[in-house]
PDB file of C-alpha atoms and ligand atoms in Angstrom:
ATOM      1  CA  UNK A   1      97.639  95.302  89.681  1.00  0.00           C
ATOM      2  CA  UNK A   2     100.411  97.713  90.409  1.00  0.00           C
ATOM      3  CA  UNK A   3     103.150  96.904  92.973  1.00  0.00           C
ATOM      4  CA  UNK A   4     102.514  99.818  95.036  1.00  0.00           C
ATOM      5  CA  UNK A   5     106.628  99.236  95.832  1.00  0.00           C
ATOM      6  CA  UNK A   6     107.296 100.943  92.816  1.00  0.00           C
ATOM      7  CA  UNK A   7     104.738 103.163  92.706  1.00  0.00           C
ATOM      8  CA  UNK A   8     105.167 105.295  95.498  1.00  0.00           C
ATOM      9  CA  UNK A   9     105.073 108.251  93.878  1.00  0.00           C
ATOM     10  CA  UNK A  10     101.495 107.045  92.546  1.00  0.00           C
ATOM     11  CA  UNK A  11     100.694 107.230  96.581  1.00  0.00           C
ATOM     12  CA  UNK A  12      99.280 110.680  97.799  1.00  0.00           C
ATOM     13  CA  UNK A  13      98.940 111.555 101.647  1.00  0.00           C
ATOM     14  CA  UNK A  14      95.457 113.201 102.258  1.00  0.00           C
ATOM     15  CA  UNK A  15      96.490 115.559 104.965  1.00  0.00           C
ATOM     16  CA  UNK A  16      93.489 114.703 107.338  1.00  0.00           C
ATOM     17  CA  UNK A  17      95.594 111.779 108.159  1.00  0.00           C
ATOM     18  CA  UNK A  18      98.267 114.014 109.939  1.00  0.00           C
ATOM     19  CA  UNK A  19      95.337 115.413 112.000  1.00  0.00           C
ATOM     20  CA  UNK A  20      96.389 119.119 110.837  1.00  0.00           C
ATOM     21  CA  UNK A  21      99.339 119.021 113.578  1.00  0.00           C
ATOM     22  CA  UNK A  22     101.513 121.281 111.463  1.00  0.00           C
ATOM     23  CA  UNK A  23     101.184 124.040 109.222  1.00  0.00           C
ATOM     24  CA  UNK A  24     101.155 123.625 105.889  1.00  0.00           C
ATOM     25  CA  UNK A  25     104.585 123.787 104.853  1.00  0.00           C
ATOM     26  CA  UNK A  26     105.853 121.566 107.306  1.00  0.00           C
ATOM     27  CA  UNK A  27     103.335 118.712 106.086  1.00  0.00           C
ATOM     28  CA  UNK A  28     104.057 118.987 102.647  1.00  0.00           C
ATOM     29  CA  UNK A  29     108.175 118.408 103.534  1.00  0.00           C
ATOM     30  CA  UNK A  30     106.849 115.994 105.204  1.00  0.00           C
ATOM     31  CA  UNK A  31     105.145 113.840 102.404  1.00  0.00           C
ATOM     32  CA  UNK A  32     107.539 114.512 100.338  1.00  0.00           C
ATOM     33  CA  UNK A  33     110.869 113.433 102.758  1.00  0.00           C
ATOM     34  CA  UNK A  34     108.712 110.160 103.078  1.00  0.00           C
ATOM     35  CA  UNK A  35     108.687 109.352  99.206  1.00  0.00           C
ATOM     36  CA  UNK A  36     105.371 110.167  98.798  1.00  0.00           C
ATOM     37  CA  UNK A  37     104.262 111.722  95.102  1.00  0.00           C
ATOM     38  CA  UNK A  38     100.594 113.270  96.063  1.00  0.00           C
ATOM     39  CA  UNK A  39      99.294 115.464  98.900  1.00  0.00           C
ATOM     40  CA  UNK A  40      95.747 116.285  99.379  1.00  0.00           C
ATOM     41  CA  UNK A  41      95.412 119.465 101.055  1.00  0.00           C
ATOM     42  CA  UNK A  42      91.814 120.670 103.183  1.00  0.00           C
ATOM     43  CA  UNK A  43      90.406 124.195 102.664  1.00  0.00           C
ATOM     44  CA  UNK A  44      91.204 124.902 106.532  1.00  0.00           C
ATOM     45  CA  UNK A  45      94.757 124.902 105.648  1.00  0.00           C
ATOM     46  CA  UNK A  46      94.659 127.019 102.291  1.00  0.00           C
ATOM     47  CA  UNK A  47      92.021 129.722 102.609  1.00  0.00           C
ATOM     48  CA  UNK A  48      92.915 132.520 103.625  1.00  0.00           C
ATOM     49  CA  UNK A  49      96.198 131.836 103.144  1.00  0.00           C
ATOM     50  CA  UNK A  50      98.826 132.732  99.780  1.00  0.00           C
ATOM     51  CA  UNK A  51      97.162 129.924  98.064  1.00  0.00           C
ATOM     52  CA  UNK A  52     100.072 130.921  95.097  1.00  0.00           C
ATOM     53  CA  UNK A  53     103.136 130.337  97.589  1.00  0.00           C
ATOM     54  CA  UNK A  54     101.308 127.147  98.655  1.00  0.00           C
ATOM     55  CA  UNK A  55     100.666 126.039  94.741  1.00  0.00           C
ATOM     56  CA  UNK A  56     104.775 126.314  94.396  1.00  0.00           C
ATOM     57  CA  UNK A  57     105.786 125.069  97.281  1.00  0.00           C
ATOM     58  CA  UNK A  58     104.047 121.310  96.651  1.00  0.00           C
ATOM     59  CA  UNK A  59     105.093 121.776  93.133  1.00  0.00           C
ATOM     60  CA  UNK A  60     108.806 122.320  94.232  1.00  0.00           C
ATOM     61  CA  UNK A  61     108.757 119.711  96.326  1.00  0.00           C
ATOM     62  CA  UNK A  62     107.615 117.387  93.531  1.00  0.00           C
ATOM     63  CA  UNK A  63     104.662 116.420  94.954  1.00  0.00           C
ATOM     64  CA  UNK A  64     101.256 116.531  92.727  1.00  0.00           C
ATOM     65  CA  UNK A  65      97.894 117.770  94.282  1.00  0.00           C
ATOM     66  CA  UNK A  66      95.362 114.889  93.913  1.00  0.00           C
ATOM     67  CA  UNK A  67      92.065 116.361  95.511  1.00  0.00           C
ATOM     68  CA  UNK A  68      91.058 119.427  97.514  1.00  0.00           C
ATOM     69  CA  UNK A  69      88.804 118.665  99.825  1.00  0.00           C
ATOM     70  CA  UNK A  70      85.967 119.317 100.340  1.00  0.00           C
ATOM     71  CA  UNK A  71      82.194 120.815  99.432  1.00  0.00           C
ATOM     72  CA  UNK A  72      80.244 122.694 101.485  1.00  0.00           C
ATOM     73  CA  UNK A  73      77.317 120.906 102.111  1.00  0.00           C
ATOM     74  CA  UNK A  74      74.965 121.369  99.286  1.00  0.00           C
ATOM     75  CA  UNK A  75      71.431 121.324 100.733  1.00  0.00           C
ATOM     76  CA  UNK A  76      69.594 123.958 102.328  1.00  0.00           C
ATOM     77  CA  UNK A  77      66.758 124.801 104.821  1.00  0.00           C
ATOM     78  CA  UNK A  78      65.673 127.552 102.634  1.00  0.00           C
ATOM     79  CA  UNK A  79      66.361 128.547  99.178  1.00  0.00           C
ATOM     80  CA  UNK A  80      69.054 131.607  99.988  1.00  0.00           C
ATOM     81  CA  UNK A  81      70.940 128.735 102.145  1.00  0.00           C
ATOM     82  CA  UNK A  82      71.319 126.691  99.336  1.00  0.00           C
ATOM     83  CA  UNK A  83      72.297 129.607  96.830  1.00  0.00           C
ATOM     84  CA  UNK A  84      75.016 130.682  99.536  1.00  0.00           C
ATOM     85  CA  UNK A  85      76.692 126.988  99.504  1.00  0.00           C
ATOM     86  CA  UNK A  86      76.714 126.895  95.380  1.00  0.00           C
ATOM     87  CA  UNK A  87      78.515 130.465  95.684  1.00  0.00           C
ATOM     88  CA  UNK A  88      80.803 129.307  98.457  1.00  0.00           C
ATOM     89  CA  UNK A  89      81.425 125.727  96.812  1.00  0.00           C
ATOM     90  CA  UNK A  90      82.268 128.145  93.183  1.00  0.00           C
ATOM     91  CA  UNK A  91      84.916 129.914  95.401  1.00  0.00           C
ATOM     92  CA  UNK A  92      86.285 127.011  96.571  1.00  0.00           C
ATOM     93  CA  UNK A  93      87.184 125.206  93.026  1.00  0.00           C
ATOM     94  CA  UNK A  94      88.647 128.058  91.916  1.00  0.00           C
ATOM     95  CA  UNK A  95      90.830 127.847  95.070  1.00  0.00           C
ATOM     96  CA  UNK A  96      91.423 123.992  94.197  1.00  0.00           C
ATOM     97  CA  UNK A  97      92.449 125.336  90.442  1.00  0.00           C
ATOM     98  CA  UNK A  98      94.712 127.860  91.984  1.00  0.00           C
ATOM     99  CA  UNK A  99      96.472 125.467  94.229  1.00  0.00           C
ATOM    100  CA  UNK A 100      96.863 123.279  90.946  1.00  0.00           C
ATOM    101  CA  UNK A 101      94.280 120.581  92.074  1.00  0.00           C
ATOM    102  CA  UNK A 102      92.631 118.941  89.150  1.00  0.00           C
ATOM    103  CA  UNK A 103      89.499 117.225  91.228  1.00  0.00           C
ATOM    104  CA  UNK A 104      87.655 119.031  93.985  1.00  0.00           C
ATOM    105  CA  UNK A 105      85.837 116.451  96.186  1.00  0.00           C
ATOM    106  CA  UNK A 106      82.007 116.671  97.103  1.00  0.00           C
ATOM    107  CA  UNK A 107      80.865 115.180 100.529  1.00  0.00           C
ATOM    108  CA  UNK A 108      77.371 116.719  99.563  1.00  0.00           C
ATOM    109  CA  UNK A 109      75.666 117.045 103.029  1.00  0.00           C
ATOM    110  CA  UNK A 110      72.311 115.950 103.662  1.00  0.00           C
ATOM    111  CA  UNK A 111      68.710 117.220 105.275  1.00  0.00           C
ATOM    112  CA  UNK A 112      65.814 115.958 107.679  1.00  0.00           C
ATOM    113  CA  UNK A 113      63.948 115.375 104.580  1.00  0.00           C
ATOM    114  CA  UNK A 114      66.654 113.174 102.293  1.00  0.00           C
ATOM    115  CA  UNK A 115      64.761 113.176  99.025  1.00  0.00           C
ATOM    116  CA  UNK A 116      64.503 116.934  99.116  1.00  0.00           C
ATOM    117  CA  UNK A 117      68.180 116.809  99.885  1.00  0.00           C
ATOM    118  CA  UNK A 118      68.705 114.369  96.869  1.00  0.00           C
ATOM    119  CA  UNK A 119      66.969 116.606  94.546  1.00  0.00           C
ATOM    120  CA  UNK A 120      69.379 119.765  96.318  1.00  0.00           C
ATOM    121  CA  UNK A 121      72.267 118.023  95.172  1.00  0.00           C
ATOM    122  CA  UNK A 122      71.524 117.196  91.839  1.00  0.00           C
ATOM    123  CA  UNK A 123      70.233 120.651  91.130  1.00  0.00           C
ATOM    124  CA  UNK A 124      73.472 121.992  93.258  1.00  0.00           C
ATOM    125  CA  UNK A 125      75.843 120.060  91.284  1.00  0.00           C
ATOM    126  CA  UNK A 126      74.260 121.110  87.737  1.00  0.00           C
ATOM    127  CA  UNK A 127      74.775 124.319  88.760  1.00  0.00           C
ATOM    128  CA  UNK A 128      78.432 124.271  89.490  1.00  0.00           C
ATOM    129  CA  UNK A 129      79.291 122.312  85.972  1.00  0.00           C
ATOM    130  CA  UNK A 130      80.280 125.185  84.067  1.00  0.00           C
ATOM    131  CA  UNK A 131      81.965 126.937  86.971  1.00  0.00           C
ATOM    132  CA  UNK A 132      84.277 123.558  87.021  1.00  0.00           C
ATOM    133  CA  UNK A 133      84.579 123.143  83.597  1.00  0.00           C
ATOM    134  CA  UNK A 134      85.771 126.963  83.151  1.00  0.00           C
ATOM    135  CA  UNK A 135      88.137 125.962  86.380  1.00  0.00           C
ATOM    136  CA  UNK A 136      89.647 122.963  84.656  1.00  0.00           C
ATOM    137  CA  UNK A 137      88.678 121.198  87.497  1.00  0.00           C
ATOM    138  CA  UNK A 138      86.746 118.135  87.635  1.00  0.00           C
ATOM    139  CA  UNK A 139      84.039 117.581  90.528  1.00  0.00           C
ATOM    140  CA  UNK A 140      84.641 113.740  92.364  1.00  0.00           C
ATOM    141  CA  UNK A 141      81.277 113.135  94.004  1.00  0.00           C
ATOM    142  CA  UNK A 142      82.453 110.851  97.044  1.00  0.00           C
ATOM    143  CA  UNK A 143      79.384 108.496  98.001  1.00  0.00           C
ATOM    144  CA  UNK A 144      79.649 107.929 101.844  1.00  0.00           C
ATOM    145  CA  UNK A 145      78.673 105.052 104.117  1.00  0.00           C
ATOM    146  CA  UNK A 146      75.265 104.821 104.590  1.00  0.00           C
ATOM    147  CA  UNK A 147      76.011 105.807 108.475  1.00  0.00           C
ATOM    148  CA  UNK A 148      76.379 109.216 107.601  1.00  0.00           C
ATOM    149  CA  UNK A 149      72.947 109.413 105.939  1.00  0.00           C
ATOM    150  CA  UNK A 150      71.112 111.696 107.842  1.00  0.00           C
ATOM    151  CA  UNK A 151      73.937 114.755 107.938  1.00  0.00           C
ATOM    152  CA  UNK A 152      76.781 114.282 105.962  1.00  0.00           C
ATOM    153  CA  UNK A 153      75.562 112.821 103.018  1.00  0.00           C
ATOM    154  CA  UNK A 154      72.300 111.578 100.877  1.00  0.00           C
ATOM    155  CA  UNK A 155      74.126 109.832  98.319  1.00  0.00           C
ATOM    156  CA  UNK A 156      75.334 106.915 100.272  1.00  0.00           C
ATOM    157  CA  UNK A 157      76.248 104.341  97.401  1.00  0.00           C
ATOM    158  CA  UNK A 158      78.495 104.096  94.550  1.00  0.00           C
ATOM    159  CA  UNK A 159      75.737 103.314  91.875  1.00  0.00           C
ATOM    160  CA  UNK A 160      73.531 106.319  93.665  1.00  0.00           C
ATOM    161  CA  UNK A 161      76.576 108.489  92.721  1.00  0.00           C
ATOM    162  CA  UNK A 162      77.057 106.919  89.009  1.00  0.00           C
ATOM    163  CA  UNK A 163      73.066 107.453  88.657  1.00  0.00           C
ATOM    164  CA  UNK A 164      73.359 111.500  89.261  1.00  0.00           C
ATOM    165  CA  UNK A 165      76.228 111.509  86.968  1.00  0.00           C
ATOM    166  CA  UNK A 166      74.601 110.312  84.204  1.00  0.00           C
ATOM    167  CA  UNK A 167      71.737 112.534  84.445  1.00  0.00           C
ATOM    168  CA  UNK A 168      73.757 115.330  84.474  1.00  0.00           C
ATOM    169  CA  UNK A 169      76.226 113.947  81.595  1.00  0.00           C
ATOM    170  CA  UNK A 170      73.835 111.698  79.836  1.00  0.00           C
ATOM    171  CA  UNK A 171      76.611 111.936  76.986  1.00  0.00           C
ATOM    172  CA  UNK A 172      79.532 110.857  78.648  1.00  0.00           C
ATOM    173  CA  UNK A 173      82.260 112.285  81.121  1.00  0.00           C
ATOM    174  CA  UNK A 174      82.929 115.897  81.354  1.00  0.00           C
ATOM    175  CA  UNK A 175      83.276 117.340  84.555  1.00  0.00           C
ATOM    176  CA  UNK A 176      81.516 114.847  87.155  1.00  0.00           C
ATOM    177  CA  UNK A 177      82.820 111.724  88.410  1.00  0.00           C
ATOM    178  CA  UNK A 178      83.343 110.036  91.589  1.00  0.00           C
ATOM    179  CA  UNK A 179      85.550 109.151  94.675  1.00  0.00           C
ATOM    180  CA  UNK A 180      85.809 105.696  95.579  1.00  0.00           C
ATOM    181  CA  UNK A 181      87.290 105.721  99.257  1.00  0.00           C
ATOM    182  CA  UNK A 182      87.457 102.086 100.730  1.00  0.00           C
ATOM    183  CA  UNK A 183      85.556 102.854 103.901  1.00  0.00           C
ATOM    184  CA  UNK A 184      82.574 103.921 102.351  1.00  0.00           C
ATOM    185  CA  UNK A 185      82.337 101.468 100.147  1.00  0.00           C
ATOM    186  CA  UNK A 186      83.714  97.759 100.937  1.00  0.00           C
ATOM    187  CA  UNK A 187      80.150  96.272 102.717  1.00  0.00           C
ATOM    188  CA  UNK A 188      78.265  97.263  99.134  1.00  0.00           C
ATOM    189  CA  UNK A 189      77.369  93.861  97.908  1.00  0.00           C
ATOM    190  CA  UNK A 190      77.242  95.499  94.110  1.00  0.00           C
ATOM    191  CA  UNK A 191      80.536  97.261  94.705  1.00  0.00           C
ATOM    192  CA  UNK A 192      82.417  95.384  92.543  1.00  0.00           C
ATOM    193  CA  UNK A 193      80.142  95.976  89.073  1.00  0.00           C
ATOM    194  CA  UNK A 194      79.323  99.746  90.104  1.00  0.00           C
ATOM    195  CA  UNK A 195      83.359  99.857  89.733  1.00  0.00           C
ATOM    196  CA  UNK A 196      83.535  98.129  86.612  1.00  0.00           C
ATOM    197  CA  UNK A 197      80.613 100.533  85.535  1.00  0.00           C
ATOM    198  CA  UNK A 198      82.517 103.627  86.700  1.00  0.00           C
ATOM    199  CA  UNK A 199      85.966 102.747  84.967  1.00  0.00           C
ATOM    200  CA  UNK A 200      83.895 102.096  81.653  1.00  0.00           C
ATOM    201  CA  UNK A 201      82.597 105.689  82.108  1.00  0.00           C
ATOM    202  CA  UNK A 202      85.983 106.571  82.884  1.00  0.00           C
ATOM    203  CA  UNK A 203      84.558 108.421  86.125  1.00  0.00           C
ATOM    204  CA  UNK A 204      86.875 107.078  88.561  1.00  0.00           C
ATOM    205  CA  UNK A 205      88.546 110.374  90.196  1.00  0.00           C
ATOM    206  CA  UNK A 206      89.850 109.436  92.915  1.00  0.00           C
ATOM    207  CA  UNK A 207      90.785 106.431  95.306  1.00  0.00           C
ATOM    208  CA  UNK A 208      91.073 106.533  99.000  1.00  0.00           C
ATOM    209  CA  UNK A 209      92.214 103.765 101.230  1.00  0.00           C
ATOM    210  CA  UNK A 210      92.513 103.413 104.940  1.00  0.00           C
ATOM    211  CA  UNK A 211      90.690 100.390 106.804  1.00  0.00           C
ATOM    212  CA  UNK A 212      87.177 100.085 109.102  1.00  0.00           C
ATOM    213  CA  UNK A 213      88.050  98.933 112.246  1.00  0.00           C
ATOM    214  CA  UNK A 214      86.338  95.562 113.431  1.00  0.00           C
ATOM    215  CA  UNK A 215      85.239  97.599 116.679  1.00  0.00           C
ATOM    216  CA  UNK A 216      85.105 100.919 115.883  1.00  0.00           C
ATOM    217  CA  UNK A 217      84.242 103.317 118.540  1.00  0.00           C
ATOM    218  CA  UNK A 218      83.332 106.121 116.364  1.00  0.00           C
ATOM    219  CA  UNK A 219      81.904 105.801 112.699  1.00  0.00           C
ATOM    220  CA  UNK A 220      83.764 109.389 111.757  1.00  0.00           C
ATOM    221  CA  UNK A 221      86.597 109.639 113.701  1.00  0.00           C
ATOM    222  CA  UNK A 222      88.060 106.398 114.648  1.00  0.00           C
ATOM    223  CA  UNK A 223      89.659 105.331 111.182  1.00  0.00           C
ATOM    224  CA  UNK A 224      92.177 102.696 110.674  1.00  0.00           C
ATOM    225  CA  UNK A 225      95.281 102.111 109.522  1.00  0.00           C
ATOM    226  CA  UNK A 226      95.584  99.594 106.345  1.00  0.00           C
ATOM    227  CA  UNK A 227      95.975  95.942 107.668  1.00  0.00           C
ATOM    228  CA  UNK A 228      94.163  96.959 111.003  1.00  0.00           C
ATOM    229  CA  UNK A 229      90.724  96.344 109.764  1.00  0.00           C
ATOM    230  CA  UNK A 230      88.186  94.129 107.717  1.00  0.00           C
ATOM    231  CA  UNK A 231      88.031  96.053 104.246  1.00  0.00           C
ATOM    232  CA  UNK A 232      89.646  93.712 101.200  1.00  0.00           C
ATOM    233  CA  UNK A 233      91.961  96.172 100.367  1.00  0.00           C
ATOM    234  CA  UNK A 234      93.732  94.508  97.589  1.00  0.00           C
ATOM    235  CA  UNK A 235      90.668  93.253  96.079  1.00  0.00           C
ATOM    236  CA  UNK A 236      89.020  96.476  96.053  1.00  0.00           C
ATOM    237  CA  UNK A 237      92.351  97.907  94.294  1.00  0.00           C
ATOM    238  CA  UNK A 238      92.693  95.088  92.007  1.00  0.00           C
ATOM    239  CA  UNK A 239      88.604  96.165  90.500  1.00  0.00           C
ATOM    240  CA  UNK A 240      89.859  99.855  90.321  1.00  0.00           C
ATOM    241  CA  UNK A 241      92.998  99.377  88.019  1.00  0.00           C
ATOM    242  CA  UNK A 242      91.116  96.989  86.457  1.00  0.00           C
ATOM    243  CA  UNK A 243      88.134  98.884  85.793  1.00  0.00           C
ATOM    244  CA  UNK A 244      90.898 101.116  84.162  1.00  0.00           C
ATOM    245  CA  UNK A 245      92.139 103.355  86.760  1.00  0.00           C
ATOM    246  CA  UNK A 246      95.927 104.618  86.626  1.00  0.00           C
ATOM    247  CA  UNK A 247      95.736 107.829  89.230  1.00  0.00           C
ATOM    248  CA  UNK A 248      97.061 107.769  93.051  1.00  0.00           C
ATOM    249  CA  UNK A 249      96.032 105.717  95.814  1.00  0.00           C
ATOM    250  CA  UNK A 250      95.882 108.420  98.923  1.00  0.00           C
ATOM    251  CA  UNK A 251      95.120 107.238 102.153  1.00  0.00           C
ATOM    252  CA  UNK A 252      92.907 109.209 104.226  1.00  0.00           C
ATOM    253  CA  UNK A 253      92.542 108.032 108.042  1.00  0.00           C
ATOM    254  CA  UNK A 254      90.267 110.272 110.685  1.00  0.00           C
ATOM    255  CA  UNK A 255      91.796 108.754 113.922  1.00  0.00           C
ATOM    256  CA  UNK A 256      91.151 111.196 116.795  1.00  0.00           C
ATOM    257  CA  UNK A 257      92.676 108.680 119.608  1.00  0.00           C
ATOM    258  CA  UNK A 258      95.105 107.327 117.969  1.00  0.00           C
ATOM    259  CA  UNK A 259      96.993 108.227 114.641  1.00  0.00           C
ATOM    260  CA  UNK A 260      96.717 111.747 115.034  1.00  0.00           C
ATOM    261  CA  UNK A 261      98.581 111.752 118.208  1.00  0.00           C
ATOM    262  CA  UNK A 262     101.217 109.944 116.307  1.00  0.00           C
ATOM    263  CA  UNK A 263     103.931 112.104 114.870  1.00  0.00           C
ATOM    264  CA  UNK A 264     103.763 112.937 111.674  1.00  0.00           C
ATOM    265  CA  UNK A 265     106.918 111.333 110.675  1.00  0.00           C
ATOM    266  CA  UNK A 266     105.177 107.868 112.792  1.00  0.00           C
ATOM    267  CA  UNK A 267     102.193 107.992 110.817  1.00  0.00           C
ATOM    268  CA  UNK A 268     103.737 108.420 107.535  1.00  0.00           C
ATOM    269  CA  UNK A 269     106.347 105.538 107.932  1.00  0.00           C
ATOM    270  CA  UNK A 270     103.573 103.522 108.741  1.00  0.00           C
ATOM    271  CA  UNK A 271     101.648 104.470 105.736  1.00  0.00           C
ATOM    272  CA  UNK A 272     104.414 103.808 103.792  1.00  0.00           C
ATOM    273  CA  UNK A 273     105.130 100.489 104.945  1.00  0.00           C
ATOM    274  CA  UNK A 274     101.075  99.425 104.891  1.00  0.00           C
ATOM    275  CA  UNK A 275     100.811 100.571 101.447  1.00  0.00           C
ATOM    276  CA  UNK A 276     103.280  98.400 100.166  1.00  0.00           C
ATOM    277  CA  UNK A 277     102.855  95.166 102.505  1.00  0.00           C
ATOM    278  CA  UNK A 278      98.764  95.144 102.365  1.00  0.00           C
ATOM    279  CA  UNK A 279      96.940  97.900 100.058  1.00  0.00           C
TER     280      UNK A 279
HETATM  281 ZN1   ZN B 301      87.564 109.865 101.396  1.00  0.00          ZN
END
């Protein structure tokens, strides 16, 4: 396993963490002052904006983009609903290819009805493929906690997510893989071969670490910081680079009442020091 020590430029900050306290430019110093060598920017920071100037600036700071996050949901209630998100998801990865990002991230949404939903996404995601693929920019479908079932996402495991992309790319990886972030994923009691199966399919996009809190007020917003919770960090890192992986471990903490009111230059020391003593 890699000694994150000397790999902190393998380390990427996905800006959520910050709790979008600063514009743009400022957060991308920021991450880069701190040592860090990836930054994950969200679309409410870039559109609209001179996605260009934004492109050069994290490029001149020497920082690499290492997701863009994230889908519109996918499912619809009616069929023009569901047409509107595949046009707005196509405008977004060509925003993420702009801004130099080689993986969009999918949080696929989710409806009353979750096998309608199911089949929404896998239609959905067939249908941006070739979009992608034109792009240069690969789709990471990010399976979330099962909690988050009945709006934010039907695909809720790791081998759910590995199913859809083999039906779509029954011959091997193209353009789909998949986003392994720690907090949706540590309580899976198959976790560990659905990584090894992942890495053999060399679909591992992305890997996201923060930590669930033993008592967690709120499933969405109430992150934690590495070391403060129950995941197996280490052992969930060791089964990605084993299973082959080699890109950045970003952290990615939602913490309404507490890290975000942390200054930036708090939060990111801390990062830095967690991701070295206990990731
Ligand atoms: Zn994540």
């Amino acid at each position: 396993m890699r000694n994150l020590a000397d790999h902190l430029n393998m380390c990427s900050v996905n800006t959520a963490t910050l709790g979008f306290q600063a514009p743009i430019a400022e957060v991308i110093e920021a991450v880069a002052r701190h040592g860090f060598g990836g930054i994950a920017p969200w679309r409410r920071e870039i559109e609209g904006q001179d996605v260009s100037g934004i492109a050069k600036k994290i490029r001149d700071a020497g920082l690499k983009v290492t997701g863009f996050c994230r889908s519109t949901y996918i499912p619809g209630a009616t069929r023009d609903a569901f047409l509107a998100s595949i046009d707005d998801n196509k405008r977004a990865i060509s925003t993420a290819a702009k801004l130099g990002s080689d993986v969009f991230v999918l949080v696929v949404g989710s409806l009353k009805d979750i096998a309608a939903a199911r089949r929404m996404v896998v239609e959905g995601l067939g249908l941006l493929l070739d979009h992608a693929a034109s792009e240069g920019v690969k789709l990471a479908l990010e399976p979330l906690h099962p909690v988050y079932a009945a709006d934010r996402s039907c695909i809720t495991t790791t081998a759910q997510a590995l199913d859809i992309c083999d039906q779509l790319e029954p011959s091997g990886m193209k353009q789909l893989g998949v986003l392994l972030d720690v907090y949706h994923i540590w309580w899976d009691p198959d976790v560990q071969r659905q990584i090894k199966r992942a890495g053999q399919g060399s679909r591992i996009l992305g890997f996201h670490v923060n930590d669930w809190l033993l008592e967690t007020k709120d499933p969405l917003n109430d992150r934690g910081m590495m070391g403060d919770g129950v995941i197996d960090l280490q052992g969930l890192r060791r089964a990605v680079e084993q299973a082959g992986y080699r890109g950045f471990v970003e952290v990615e903490i939602f913490s309404q009442a507490d890290w975000w009111k942390r200054s930036m230059n708090e939060t990111l020391e801390t990062v830095r020091a967690r991701m070295v003593s206990v990731t």
